[in-house]
Amino acid sequence: MSVRNAWRALGAAAFALCLAAAAVPARAADGPPVLAQAPAAAPDTTAAVQGTVTSAGGPLAGAIVVLSGPTTISTTTDAKGAFSVNVPPGVYRIDVSRAGYVAAVLSDLAVTAGSTVPVTVTLNQANLSSLQTIGRVSTVSRGSGSAINTGTATSSYIVGQAFTNLGNPQVNDVLQHLPDVTIQKMGSQQDTSIIVGGVQPYETQVLIDGHPLALGQYGVWVSTYYPSYLIGGAETQSGPGNTTPFANIAVGGTVNLLTPSFTRNTTGEFTTGFDNYQTQFSHMLTTGSAGKFQWVVGMGVDGNNGPYYQTKRCEVLPQGNGTAVIQFCDDASGSFFSKGEVLKGRYELSPVTSFEAGFVGAWGGYSPQGTAWGTALGPQTIIACTNPNGPNTGVCTNPANANLIGQKVNAYGWFPGSSVYNNQTLFDAQLRTTLGGGTLLMRPYVGSIEPEIILGLGEINYPSGFSPPNAPNDAGFTAACSPPFSSLTNPSGGTTVVNGQTECYQTSFETFEKDKLYGTTFSYLHPFGGDLYNLTYDFHGTSTIAFVGCTQPVCTAVPFSTNRYSTVSLTGDIQRIRNLGVNVGLYDTLYTVVGWRPTSLTDPTLVGFRRTIARFDPHVALTFRPAGDVSYRAAYGTSTTFPYVGQLSGTATFQKPPDQALGIYALGGSLTEKNADLLPEVSIAYSMGVDKRFHNGSVLSLDLQDSVIHNVFETLTTAIPANGGLEGIFAPINVAKLTTQIATLKYKYAPRSGLGGNIAFAAERSIVQGLTSSFYVAGSQSFPVNNVQICGNGVAAPGIPTCIPYLKGYGQLTYAMKDGTFLGLGVDYEGKNNAYFQPPFTQVDLTALHPVAKSVDIQLGVQNLLNTNNYGTYLATPGAGTPVVVF
């Protein structure tokens, strides 16, 4: 029989119970200003502009309103938030500012003589949670609500509903729909990282509600275990037009995961569902307010059993030429689970002063790992023993599976008896108040991330191979039992002989890493006329400790070490010339690492060291608005990626601990060295783009980016064949130049009802240059390769380049009805060189939502609808389209 590899093929059939009396639109707390016009009587030689300025809490008094056009005039709103001015007819720009709030801009307001134009402007509270909050508000098309990008960076935004539509407990497959985002699978495992801008994983800055996350020993944040139901939206910015407070350390770009927003109206939602792999899930979210207090409470449990649930597979030792011996055949389940919580509260001390605090927790894992962390090896012909005609018999097929000798089976490699766990907690707070006509923001946070805990104690119950009793191999060990990977001792302390063959057992394997996060951001925002300036001091750091292979000091991958960032930045949105804006970001950064290094090349004794690196990075960008429905942008800037502690601190580590009694390394082991003197990477980038909104409200965007990254971190490999079969020594060095060009094209048409759609494509070129011949093992090229699109080989260590596709895109056809019914048919295209390690393919998804009562919706979400991706998406390196064999 065969198993269809559709991702939640019946997908999230979910019932959403809306407990609120009134629904709250997405991003209600930070939507754009609303502009309305209606003619009325006024003197024939002038026009009247009458308006109201409001916030989420109601009318806003004391807001400064500046109209510039044929004349310039300013006024201040009264106690009811109202203002009124008379101006000559013409086209005007309106700037509205108020201490404690983000300044808003209404462009190209046309007024005619003898008319009265009513204007309503909503100001949002200033905060640093969103990349789009500090800056200008996009103008809105009347009717469709489609906004054009009036900023200077390449920007994308996904609403929280998109994660529910796909019915996926993880964030990855939804973020993959963004044109300039690639999800990297980190070797032969399910751990993934987010890449923005066609670069390498550690060159992307990941934030949650504007707080930088730990980079840990590998320089990346693991996205696999963050539940999608904790997300109220996701936004990205790439290119040098990014002038957020952390743009200086975002060589590729920034992705910010937003938790659900505060709302004034009380809302509630309960979602439960199931899929065709016997997975069930339940999520709950409530938001609202009571007087001056607002809250967000969300929690959920989720999982994914996947297509290998309760199926039998064979783990093998490949011997080349499509042959293998079987270690065992057993249950291949690799069930994923997650649970998460988000708790947020905000108290309004006054209209301009508020305090908020929050907690975000996510816990997940694979229990057991099963084939979820495995490698599909494709069809293999099973042989009896690896060396049947030699002096030593070698490793033989499990006697329990002798009936498969000579047959071709679909073979796998995975880690039986092991589980993987990930824990993430983040506590944050924000104080917002006014100071001298500006806004002061203070945002401390602390957190802890345990990105990868592997508990492999159960591996000792599974065989690594079989051989005749006490038959030695060429290394002097019983053939199947080369320590430290395997042992003759069974779980009961004796030995086991089956059909004349000695069984050799696997040994336990454990890893542990803990990253402690901490930081505080101070920002002062001050408007000057139509300009907005932001002076920010940010301090954040991570303390890391990690073990690989066991929890003893000999297995320490990173001794307790810290890296800290202190950045003073001045950003400005300058509007001195009508229709022309200048955005400037000036960043001065001190990076400090405190760690341990060997005393010398011959003495591995660790001594403490401290390094401080200073960098200045400028970003300059221009925006030009010749008309209200067109926006041009161009930018230049530099950014820096500093080394992460796993490259700098500690001694060389062996992937499997050495056997102290024998004093040798096991065959196939690898040694990873550190380089405490590694230099930072520096990027020089240019970008340009344009947004055009058409009469029907649809928006077309085009962005071009070019980046050159110098001093790229790469791994120098030295083969040591004489040292007990040691595979190689790997050392981080600055060796290369990475050039990246990206063209992104986006189109969106989103009417309130009727047929709509959106499409986003990216063409990417990511090339490494400058790798010398000494970089390669024995003169043979490996990944990455000079002048070839960067790509990992699927089984390499985390932190190396992923596969950057030449072309990728996502399109969706939508249909909305006035009663709230919504249909969406999406197509994800992954081109050549994709991160799935597969030939180009398309994958279709479907979402359908229909209200069945005032507070109850029913929703169906299907991923891989047509089963066009049959490449085993649950495996890090699947065999391309090989048939599934079930026993």
Tab-separated table of N, CA and C in Angstrom, residues 18 60 83 218 226 238 250-251 363 496 598 636 703 723 753 785:
chain	number	residue	atom	x	y	z
A	18	CYS	N	-16.737	32.764	18.260
A	18	CYS	CA	-16.459	34.167	18.562
A	18	CYS	C	-17.373	34.594	19.693
A	60	LEU	N	-8.797	63.138	20.489
A	60	LEU	CA	-7.456	63.447	20.979
A	60	LEU	C	-7.240	64.954	20.955
A	83	PHE	N	-10.691	70.323	14.770
A	83	PHE	CA	-9.949	71.476	14.250
A	83	PHE	C	-10.668	71.980	13.003
A	218	TYR	N	24.771	28.619	17.221
A	218	TYR	CA	24.817	28.532	15.765
A	218	TYR	C	24.441	29.835	15.074
A	226	TYR	N	7.857	27.392	17.255
A	226	TYR	CA	7.040	28.545	17.647
A	226	TYR	C	5.631	28.361	17.091
A	238	SER	N	13.551	44.294	4.278
A	238	SER	CA	14.887	43.983	3.793
A	238	SER	C	15.389	45.152	2.961
A	250	ALA	N	21.118	43.680	10.657
A	250	ALA	CA	20.251	42.873	9.801
A	250	ALA	C	20.795	42.931	8.383
A	251	VAL	N	21.875	42.192	8.137
A	251	VAL	CA	22.512	42.210	6.819
A	251	VAL	C	21.527	41.758	5.748
A	363	TRP	N	6.454	25.909	24.026
A	363	TRP	CA	7.110	24.650	24.359
A	363	TRP	C	6.698	23.632	23.306
A	496	THR	N	23.774	-10.214	23.611
A	496	THR	CA	22.659	-10.888	22.942
A	496	THR	C	23.148	-11.515	21.650
A	598	PRO	N	41.624	28.566	23.899
A	598	PRO	CA	42.792	27.782	24.315
A	598	PRO	C	43.995	28.672	24.593
A	636	TYR	N	20.618	53.373	0.189
A	636	TYR	CA	21.991	52.877	0.298
A	636	TYR	C	22.293	52.712	1.778
A	703	ASP	N	10.546	45.749	-6.359
A	703	ASP	CA	11.736	46.128	-5.596
A	703	ASP	C	12.948	45.402	-6.144
A	723	ASN	N	43.993	9.629	11.547
A	723	ASN	CA	43.696	9.734	12.973
A	723	ASN	C	42.428	8.937	13.298
A	753	SER	N	-15.806	42.545	-1.245
A	753	SER	CA	-16.570	41.385	-1.679
A	753	SER	C	-16.278	41.158	-3.150
A	785	VAL	N	30.150	26.753	-3.408
A	785	VAL	CA	31.123	26.667	-4.487
A	785	VAL	C	31.292	28.045	-5.098
